[in-house]
Amino acid sequence: DQQVKQNSPSLSVQEGRISILNCDYTNSMFDYFLWYKKYPAEGPTFLISISSIKDKNEDGRFTVFLNKSAKHLSLHIVPSQPGDSAVYFCAAMPTGANSKLTFGKGITLSVRP
Amino acid sequence: KAGVTQTPRYLIKTRGQQVTLSCSPISGHRSVSWYQQTPGQGLQFLFEYFSETQRNKGNFPGRFSGRQFSNSRSEMNVSTLELGDSALYLCASSLEGLAFSYEQYFGPGTRLTVT
């Protein structure tokens, strides 16, 4: 059973427009959420995170929104750039001892010049 | 500061064989986690080692095992390889582990192909 779901496997947007990547989770024990970006032949790199006590976190062009009641989070990239083309993974974890990350399957974002 | 290194980068093995993958964490990091990435399942947590002890384990069969050495370098072993073990194996290092910090750094991975 997938506890973190990224239902859209791919997304294509025009350069300069907004990219919205969605993620849903089922485990109510998750209270910390992260987004990772992965280029081919490289490991994932941390992008942005959000704690369950917040509903929004912003870092430059990247904003993550969390809707706890809907168990849904989204990553907004504005404006999108061709260098943002990559696979984006949503991940979630409960805080506390022996925490481990549960990842979604990833979304491939293509930003067209 | 050097990043996380994994060796080998690519590996081809035959079904039934066993394989050992290596991960060297960032200097000073004591926690190493291993993940399996496949197209169908995404990234799945295998196990975490901290100070030479397995601290956490995912839902993988006993054919998957690991260890950590006193210098924090870690190895994972897969015995009796199956075709479904073909995947990208990623390791990630962090100072103290996810229970204390959300910052972990991934290596480039080892691409294992089982034929």
XYZ file of C-alpha atoms in Angstrom, chain A residues 5-76:
72
model
C 1.166 8.927 -3.677
C 2.226 11.015 -6.623
C -0.533 10.119 -9.014
C 0.678 12.027 -12.053
C 3.823 10.401 -13.454
C 4.738 13.384 -15.601
C 4.111 17.088 -16.120
C 5.090 19.391 -18.977
C 5.003 23.186 -18.648
C 6.198 26.165 -20.634
C 9.217 28.096 -19.409
C 8.142 31.036 -17.237
C 4.832 29.457 -16.234
C 3.946 27.847 -12.917
C 4.604 24.160 -12.246
C 2.373 22.508 -9.672
C 3.378 19.072 -8.441
C 0.931 17.245 -6.222
C 1.365 14.646 -3.512
C -1.116 12.805 -1.283
C -0.466 10.744 1.828
C -2.516 8.331 3.850
C -0.599 7.903 7.108
C -1.825 10.409 9.690
C 1.373 9.860 11.705
C 3.382 11.718 9.063
C 4.198 15.183 10.306
C 7.187 16.243 8.261
C 7.287 16.434 4.483
C 10.126 16.939 2.036
C 10.602 17.373 -1.685
C 13.668 16.052 -3.475
C 14.812 16.691 -7.017
C 16.702 14.101 -9.024
C 18.635 14.499 -12.260
C 19.644 11.421 -14.296
C 22.815 9.697 -13.060
C 22.746 11.706 -9.817
C 21.308 11.062 -6.377
C 18.272 13.016 -5.143
C 18.970 16.429 -3.681
C 16.886 18.099 -1.002
C 14.716 20.921 -2.281
C 12.314 22.138 0.389
C 10.457 20.831 3.421
C 7.478 21.650 5.599
C 6.409 20.727 9.088
C 2.819 19.842 9.875
C 2.528 22.898 12.109
C 2.745 25.083 9.004
C 0.648 25.263 5.875
C 3.161 27.005 3.658
C 6.910 27.247 3.258
C 8.659 29.341 0.653
C 12.226 29.311 -0.630
C 12.892 31.481 -3.646
C 10.978 30.137 -6.627
C 9.798 27.089 -4.668
C 6.771 27.020 -2.362
C 5.287 23.994 -0.652
C 1.694 24.023 0.566
C 0.313 21.547 3.074
C -3.376 20.763 3.600
C -3.444 18.451 6.601
C -7.178 17.832 6.578
C -6.976 16.658 2.971
C -3.623 14.908 3.524
C -2.349 16.724 0.469
C 0.700 18.771 -0.331
C 1.856 20.526 -3.439
C 5.071 22.047 -4.718
C 4.805 25.232 -6.756
